[in-house]
Amino acid sequence: MNIKSKTAAYLSLSLLIIILSGILISFAADQYQQQREQMVRTQLQNRGITDQKTLEAMRTTERHKFIPGNQKRHAYEDRPLPIGYGQTISQPYIVAFMTQIIEPKSHYRVLEIGTGSGYQAAVLAEIVDEVYTIEIIEELGNHAIEVLDKLNYNNAHVKIADGYYGWEEHAPFDAIVVTAAAEHIPPPLVKQLKDGGKMIIPVGSPFRVQQLMLVEKKNDQLTTKNLMPVRFVPFRRADD
Ligand code: SAH
């Protein structure tokens, strides 16, 4: 072979490799897309999640990108998964339930306590204008910042702090989603909830069954409703 035909052979081989890896990558992406569709049908719609915005956000948000490498293949299974530092990403149904219950509107500003992987924040960010989310474990917070940034969730803002105190500068919030189990409803969060706003929070002792509670604020009066028994990781305090 002369130089010219050798170069041509190399070029066509490289082209073939590029095309093949493109096909492989889109095949893998398609696999995840199919798993998400199935998750929405079997885990969410079959169990009474009906809010269209919530279902669409669950269809769009790439859950597997928020999950550590060794767990990725379980991303769309019907269960919580470990995300490191003793913490977990909630089961898809719980994420959808907590999203639906606040009746998210596009103009909403939502506060989340317990960023963890950043997945619940991303689901919310698909629907509402601004999401403010607080994580107490620095490494998890920094990782979530990185993932949310890479996926262009520019409307999700992460702060590393004790979420007990909320995020005063951006209050009041149309809704608050707490994803760690608190022994009581933190008063600063009640204060930062808009009048007419809703907060969803698991309340109870750590490592025991807790109650997922819906807290509504109307004319400065609070009403609370127990929705279902749940098991969340504990709400930690900065001095724990
Ligand atoms: N919403 C998360 C679930 C995370 S689990 C997700 O979608 O992946 C709950 C998270 O709450 C943990 O990461 C834990 O570190 C965090 N957390 C616990 N106490 C906290 C506190 N006081 N302030 C902020 N985050 C807290």
mmCIF file with all atom_site columns, N, CA and C in Angstrom, residues 147-182:
data_model
loop_
_atom_site.group_PDB
_atom_site.id
_atom_site.type_symbol
_atom_site.label_atom_id
_atom_site.label_alt_id
_atom_site.label_comp_id
_atom_site.label_asym_id
_atom_site.label_entity_id
_atom_site.label_seq_id
_atom_site.pdbx_PDB_ins_code
_atom_site.Cartn_x
_atom_site.Cartn_y
_atom_site.Cartn_z
_atom_site.occupancy
_atom_site.B_iso_or_equiv
_atom_site.pdbx_formal_charge
_atom_site.auth_seq_id
_atom_site.auth_comp_id
_atom_site.auth_asym_id
_atom_site.auth_atom_id
_atom_site.pdbx_PDB_model_num
ATOM 1   N N  . VAL A 1 147 ? -22.939 18.010 39.084 1.00 0.00 ? 147 VAL A N  1
ATOM 2   C CA . VAL A 1 147 ? -23.865 17.286 38.193 1.00 0.00 ? 147 VAL A CA 1
ATOM 3   C C  . VAL A 1 147 ? -24.924 18.239 37.639 1.00 0.00 ? 147 VAL A C  1
ATOM 4   N N  . LEU A 1 148 ? -25.502 19.068 38.513 1.00 0.00 ? 148 LEU A N  1
ATOM 5   C CA . LEU A 1 148 ? -26.561 19.981 38.071 1.00 0.00 ? 148 LEU A CA 1
ATOM 6   C C  . LEU A 1 148 ? -26.016 20.971 37.040 1.00 0.00 ? 148 LEU A C  1
ATOM 7   N N  . ASP A 1 149 ? -24.772 21.361 37.243 1.00 0.00 ? 149 ASP A N  1
ATOM 8   C CA . ASP A 1 149 ? -24.131 22.298 36.333 1.00 0.00 ? 149 ASP A CA 1
ATOM 9   C C  . ASP A 1 149 ? -23.899 21.641 34.967 1.00 0.00 ? 149 ASP A C  1
ATOM 10  N N  . LYS A 1 150 ? -23.396 20.411 35.001 1.00 0.00 ? 150 LYS A N  1
ATOM 11  C CA . LYS A 1 150 ? -23.111 19.677 33.771 1.00 0.00 ? 150 LYS A CA 1
ATOM 12  C C  . LYS A 1 150 ? -24.384 19.463 32.955 1.00 0.00 ? 150 LYS A C  1
ATOM 13  N N  . LEU A 1 151 ? -25.492 19.253 33.659 1.00 0.00 ? 151 LEU A N  1
ATOM 14  C CA . LEU A 1 151 ? -26.756 19.001 32.959 1.00 0.00 ? 151 LEU A CA 1
ATOM 15  C C  . LEU A 1 151 ? -27.532 20.305 32.684 1.00 0.00 ? 151 LEU A C  1
ATOM 16  N N  . ASN A 1 152 ? -26.853 21.442 32.924 1.00 0.00 ? 152 ASN A N  1
ATOM 17  C CA . ASN A 1 152 ? -27.444 22.759 32.644 1.00 0.00 ? 152 ASN A CA 1
ATOM 18  C C  . ASN A 1 152 ? -28.690 23.118 33.438 1.00 0.00 ? 152 ASN A C  1
ATOM 19  N N  . TYR A 1 153 ? -28.765 22.647 34.668 1.00 0.00 ? 153 TYR A N  1
ATOM 20  C CA . TYR A 1 153 ? -29.872 23.091 35.516 1.00 0.00 ? 153 TYR A CA 1
ATOM 21  C C  . TYR A 1 153 ? -29.478 24.427 36.159 1.00 0.00 ? 153 TYR A C  1
ATOM 22  N N  . ASN A 1 154 ? -29.532 25.483 35.342 1.00 0.00 ? 154 ASN A N  1
ATOM 23  C CA . ASN A 1 154 ? -29.063 26.775 35.841 1.00 0.00 ? 154 ASN A CA 1
ATOM 24  C C  . ASN A 1 154 ? -30.007 27.402 36.857 1.00 0.00 ? 154 ASN A C  1
ATOM 25  N N  . ASN A 1 155 ? -31.208 26.858 36.968 1.00 0.00 ? 155 ASN A N  1
ATOM 26  C CA . ASN A 1 155 ? -32.175 27.409 37.928 1.00 0.00 ? 155 ASN A CA 1
ATOM 27  C C  . ASN A 1 155 ? -32.207 26.613 39.245 1.00 0.00 ? 155 ASN A C  1
ATOM 28  N N  . ALA A 1 156 ? -31.227 25.726 39.445 1.00 0.00 ? 156 ALA A N  1
ATOM 29  C CA . ALA A 1 156 ? -31.130 25.011 40.727 1.00 0.00 ? 156 ALA A CA 1
ATOM 30  C C  . ALA A 1 156 ? -29.892 25.523 41.461 1.00 0.00 ? 156 ALA A C  1
ATOM 31  N N  . HIS A 1 157 ? -30.097 26.092 42.646 1.00 0.00 ? 157 HIS A N  1
ATOM 32  C CA . HIS A 1 157 ? -29.000 26.717 43.387 1.00 0.00 ? 157 HIS A CA 1
ATOM 33  C C  . HIS A 1 157 ? -28.729 25.918 44.657 1.00 0.00 ? 157 HIS A C  1
ATOM 34  N N  . VAL A 1 158 ? -27.496 25.487 44.825 1.00 0.00 ? 158 VAL A N  1
ATOM 35  C CA . VAL A 1 158 ? -27.148 24.626 45.974 1.00 0.00 ? 158 VAL A CA 1
ATOM 36  C C  . VAL A 1 158 ? -26.345 25.419 47.000 1.00 0.00 ? 158 VAL A C  1
ATOM 37  N N  . LYS A 1 159 ? -26.701 25.233 48.284 1.00 0.00 ? 159 LYS A N  1
ATOM 38  C CA . LYS A 1 159 ? -25.896 25.840 49.358 1.00 0.00 ? 159 LYS A CA 1
ATOM 39  C C  . LYS A 1 159 ? -25.510 24.741 50.330 1.00 0.00 ? 159 LYS A C  1
ATOM 40  N N  . ILE A 1 160 ? -24.267 24.793 50.819 1.00 0.00 ? 160 ILE A N  1
ATOM 41  C CA . ILE A 1 160 ? -23.851 23.806 51.811 1.00 0.00 ? 160 ILE A CA 1
ATOM 42  C C  . ILE A 1 160 ? -24.005 24.446 53.194 1.00 0.00 ? 160 ILE A C  1
ATOM 43  N N  . ALA A 1 161 ? -24.984 23.947 53.945 1.00 0.00 ? 161 ALA A N  1
ATOM 44  C CA . ALA A 1 161 ? -25.286 24.528 55.261 1.00 0.00 ? 161 ALA A CA 1
ATOM 45  C C  . ALA A 1 161 ? -26.269 23.611 55.980 1.00 0.00 ? 161 ALA A C  1
ATOM 46  N N  . ASP A 1 162 ? -26.603 23.988 57.231 1.00 0.00 ? 162 ASP A N  1
ATOM 47  C CA . ASP A 1 162 ? -27.648 23.287 57.965 1.00 0.00 ? 162 ASP A CA 1
ATOM 48  C C  . ASP A 1 162 ? -28.997 23.860 57.505 1.00 0.00 ? 162 ASP A C  1
ATOM 49  N N  . GLY A 1 163 ? -29.769 23.032 56.840 1.00 0.00 ? 163 GLY A N  1
ATOM 50  C CA . GLY A 1 163 ? -31.034 23.479 56.262 1.00 0.00 ? 163 GLY A CA 1
ATOM 51  C C  . GLY A 1 163 ? -32.102 23.848 57.282 1.00 0.00 ? 163 GLY A C  1
ATOM 52  N N  . TYR A 1 164 ? -31.838 23.571 58.569 1.00 0.00 ? 164 TYR A N  1
ATOM 53  C CA . TYR A 1 164 ? -32.810 23.901 59.625 1.00 0.00 ? 164 TYR A CA 1
ATOM 54  C C  . TYR A 1 164 ? -33.203 25.378 59.555 1.00 0.00 ? 164 TYR A C  1
ATOM 55  N N  . TYR A 1 165 ? -32.238 26.198 59.154 1.00 0.00 ? 165 TYR A N  1
ATOM 56  C CA . TYR A 1 165 ? -32.470 27.651 59.149 1.00 0.00 ? 165 TYR A CA 1
ATOM 57  C C  . TYR A 1 165 ? -33.015 28.175 57.826 1.00 0.00 ? 165 TYR A C  1
ATOM 58  N N  . GLY A 1 166 ? -33.219 27.292 56.864 1.00 0.00 ? 166 GLY A N  1
ATOM 59  C CA . GLY A 1 166 ? -33.747 27.706 55.567 1.00 0.00 ? 166 GLY A CA 1
ATOM 60  C C  . GLY A 1 166 ? -32.770 28.595 54.815 1.00 0.00 ? 166 GLY A C  1
ATOM 61  N N  . TRP A 1 167 ? -33.302 29.398 53.893 1.00 0.00 ? 167 TRP A N  1
ATOM 62  C CA . TRP A 1 167 ? -32.425 30.266 53.074 1.00 0.00 ? 167 TRP A CA 1
ATOM 63  C C  . TRP A 1 167 ? -33.108 31.642 53.011 1.00 0.00 ? 167 TRP A C  1
ATOM 64  N N  . GLU A 1 168 ? -32.866 32.388 54.065 1.00 0.00 ? 168 GLU A N  1
ATOM 65  C CA . GLU A 1 168 ? -33.537 33.677 54.313 1.00 0.00 ? 168 GLU A CA 1
ATOM 66  C C  . GLU A 1 168 ? -33.528 34.626 53.110 1.00 0.00 ? 168 GLU A C  1
ATOM 67  N N  . GLU A 1 169 ? -32.376 34.785 52.459 1.00 0.00 ? 169 GLU A N  1
ATOM 68  C CA . GLU A 1 169 ? -32.259 35.771 51.362 1.00 0.00 ? 169 GLU A CA 1
ATOM 69  C C  . GLU A 1 169 ? -33.242 35.532 50.238 1.00 0.00 ? 169 GLU A C  1
ATOM 70  N N  . HIS A 1 170 ? -33.636 34.286 50.048 1.00 0.00 ? 170 HIS A N  1
ATOM 71  C CA . HIS A 1 170 ? -34.517 33.983 48.906 1.00 0.00 ? 170 HIS A CA 1
ATOM 72  C C  . HIS A 1 170 ? -35.955 33.714 49.333 1.00 0.00 ? 170 HIS A C  1
ATOM 73  N N  . ALA A 1 171 ? -36.235 33.855 50.630 1.00 0.00 ? 171 ALA A N  1
ATOM 74  C CA . ALA A 1 171 ? -37.596 33.624 51.132 1.00 0.00 ? 171 ALA A CA 1
ATOM 75  C C  . ALA A 1 171 ? -38.465 34.830 50.740 1.00 0.00 ? 171 ALA A C  1
ATOM 76  N N  . PRO A 1 172 ? -39.793 34.681 50.710 1.00 0.00 ? 172 PRO A N  1
ATOM 77  C CA . PRO A 1 172 ? -40.557 33.488 51.027 1.00 0.00 ? 172 PRO A CA 1
ATOM 78  C C  . PRO A 1 172 ? -40.650 32.520 49.844 1.00 0.00 ? 172 PRO A C  1
ATOM 79  N N  . PHE A 1 173 ? -40.899 31.264 50.148 1.00 0.00 ? 173 PHE A N  1
ATOM 80  C CA . PHE A 1 173 ? -40.988 30.215 49.129 1.00 0.00 ? 173 PHE A CA 1
ATOM 81  C C  . PHE A 1 173 ? -42.451 29.779 48.925 1.00 0.00 ? 173 PHE A C  1
ATOM 82  N N  . ASP A 1 174 ? -42.769 29.476 47.679 1.00 0.00 ? 174 ASP A N  1
ATOM 83  C CA . ASP A 1 174 ? -44.118 28.980 47.374 1.00 0.00 ? 174 ASP A CA 1
ATOM 84  C C  . ASP A 1 174 ? -44.310 27.586 47.940 1.00 0.00 ? 174 ASP A C  1
ATOM 85  N N  . ALA A 1 175 ? -43.214 26.846 48.030 1.00 0.00 ? 175 ALA A N  1
ATOM 86  C CA . ALA A 1 175 ? -43.297 25.486 48.573 1.00 0.00 ? 175 ALA A CA 1
ATOM 87  C C  . ALA A 1 175 ? -41.940 25.078 49.132 1.00 0.00 ? 175 ALA A C  1
ATOM 88  N N  . ILE A 1 176 ? -41.981 24.178 50.111 1.00 0.00 ? 176 ILE A N  1
ATOM 89  C CA . ILE A 1 176 ? -40.743 23.650 50.717 1.00 0.00 ? 176 ILE A CA 1
ATOM 90  C C  . ILE A 1 176 ? -40.831 22.124 50.745 1.00 0.00 ? 176 ILE A C  1
ATOM 91  N N  . VAL A 1 177 ? -39.758 21.476 50.276 1.00 0.00 ? 177 VAL A N  1
ATOM 92  C CA . VAL A 1 177 ? -39.699 20.009 50.251 1.00 0.00 ? 177 VAL A CA 1
ATOM 93  C C  . VAL A 1 177 ? -38.532 19.587 51.138 1.00 0.00 ? 177 VAL A C  1
ATOM 94  N N  . VAL A 1 178 ? -38.817 18.840 52.189 1.00 0.00 ? 178 VAL A N  1
ATOM 95  C CA . VAL A 1 178 ? -37.754 18.393 53.091 1.00 0.00 ? 178 VAL A CA 1
ATOM 96  C C  . VAL A 1 178 ? -37.548 16.897 52.869 1.00 0.00 ? 178 VAL A C  1
ATOM 97  N N  . THR A 1 179 ? -36.302 16.495 52.576 1.00 0.00 ? 179 THR A N  1
ATOM 98  C CA . THR A 1 179 ? -36.073 15.084 52.229 1.00 0.00 ? 179 THR A CA 1
ATOM 99  C C  . THR A 1 179 ? -35.231 14.340 53.269 1.00 0.00 ? 179 THR A C  1
ATOM 100 N N  . ALA A 1 180 ? -35.236 14.853 54.527 1.00 0.00 ? 180 ALA A N  1
ATOM 101 C CA . ALA A 1 180 ? -34.612 14.133 55.643 1.00 0.00 ? 180 ALA A CA 1
ATOM 102 C C  . ALA A 1 180 ? -35.602 14.219 56.799 1.00 0.00 ? 180 ALA A C  1
ATOM 103 N N  . ALA A 1 181 ? -35.643 13.159 57.628 1.00 0.00 ? 181 ALA A N  1
ATOM 104 C CA . ALA A 1 181 ? -36.684 13.091 58.664 1.00 0.00 ? 181 ALA A CA 1
ATOM 105 C C  . ALA A 1 181 ? -36.343 13.935 59.881 1.00 0.00 ? 181 ALA A C  1
ATOM 106 N N  . ALA A 1 182 ? -37.199 14.905 60.186 1.00 0.00 ? 182 ALA A N  1
ATOM 107 C CA . ALA A 1 182 ? -36.972 15.814 61.303 1.00 0.00 ? 182 ALA A CA 1
ATOM 108 C C  . ALA A 1 182 ? -37.803 15.373 62.497 1.00 0.00 ? 182 ALA A C  1
#
